[in-house]
C-alpha atoms as one frame of an Amber mdcrd trajectory, in Angstrom:
protein
  -6.440  14.626   8.845  -3.669  15.841   6.584  -1.321  13.633   4.745   1.285
  16.200   3.234   3.337  13.253   1.618   0.251  12.079  -0.283  -1.270  15.513
  -0.812  -4.441  14.510   0.971  -6.474  16.610   3.430  -9.743  15.288   5.067
 -12.329  16.520   7.290 -14.146  14.574   9.924 -17.608  15.866  10.359 -19.174
  14.710  13.656 -22.654  16.374  13.027 -24.042  14.216  10.335 -27.267  11.968
  10.598 -29.075   9.720   8.212 -32.477  11.044   6.869 -33.201   7.312   5.931
 -33.456   6.435   9.608 -36.952   5.208  10.489 -39.202   7.891  11.765 -36.326
  10.572  11.222 -38.493  13.813  11.440 -40.261  12.685  14.758 -36.883  11.725
  16.315 -35.302  14.814  15.100 -37.976  17.014  16.647 -37.655  15.127  19.822
 -33.949  15.402  19.789 -33.376  11.725  19.666 -31.309  11.429  16.372 -28.123
   9.464  16.263 -25.173  11.403  15.028 -22.892   9.774  12.536 -19.191  10.405
  11.551 -18.871  11.671   7.966 -15.542  11.988   6.192 -14.883  14.395   3.100
 -11.951  15.725   1.353 -11.115  19.310   2.526 -11.889  21.039  -0.874 -15.460
  20.555  -0.236 -15.449  22.724   2.849 -13.643  25.494   1.128 -15.337  28.800
   1.587 -17.244  27.356   4.617 -16.748  27.884   8.205 -14.705  24.796   9.588
 -12.768  24.451  12.919  -9.489  22.385  12.995  -8.985  20.392  16.121  -5.519
  19.021  16.395  -5.735  15.671  18.268  -2.125  14.757  18.502  -2.808  11.293
  17.496   0.235   8.992  17.243   1.407   7.708  13.962   0.155   4.147  14.497
  -3.323   5.194  14.311  -4.944   4.380  10.818  -7.916   6.043   9.332  -9.483
   3.826   6.792 -11.837   5.974   4.658 -12.343   3.490   1.873 -15.158   0.962
   1.984 -18.818   0.347   1.185 -20.046   2.226   4.067 -17.315   4.740   4.768
 -16.628   3.121   8.078 -13.475   4.307   9.881 -10.996   2.218  11.548  -8.794
   3.594  14.426  -6.148   1.471  15.504  -7.755  -1.489  13.938 -11.187  -1.119
  15.490 -14.168  -0.319  13.338 -16.285   2.640  14.691 -20.060   2.444  14.770
 -22.301   5.445  13.993 -22.563   7.764  17.030 -19.347   6.330  18.626
C-alpha cells in the first residue's frame, strides 16, 4: 500500500506466524500452523525479494495499521489472524 501524498509505503506480509502459539513446533512440523497478516514499512524489505500485487482496491477502503495488536481494518471490518 503506497500513499504518495503522505510519503508512506507499506508491505503486507501474508506469510507470518506466531512462535508463541501453544505447541508451535509440533504444529509447524505437521503443517497445521495458522498464518497471520503482518504489516511493515517498505524500507525494511529493501534489498530483499518482494513481489508487488496490485489489488485495485477502491479509495473507500481503509487500512488501519495502528493499534496494540496491529490489527487491520478493511472497510471498517477488523480482520482476524489467518483471514
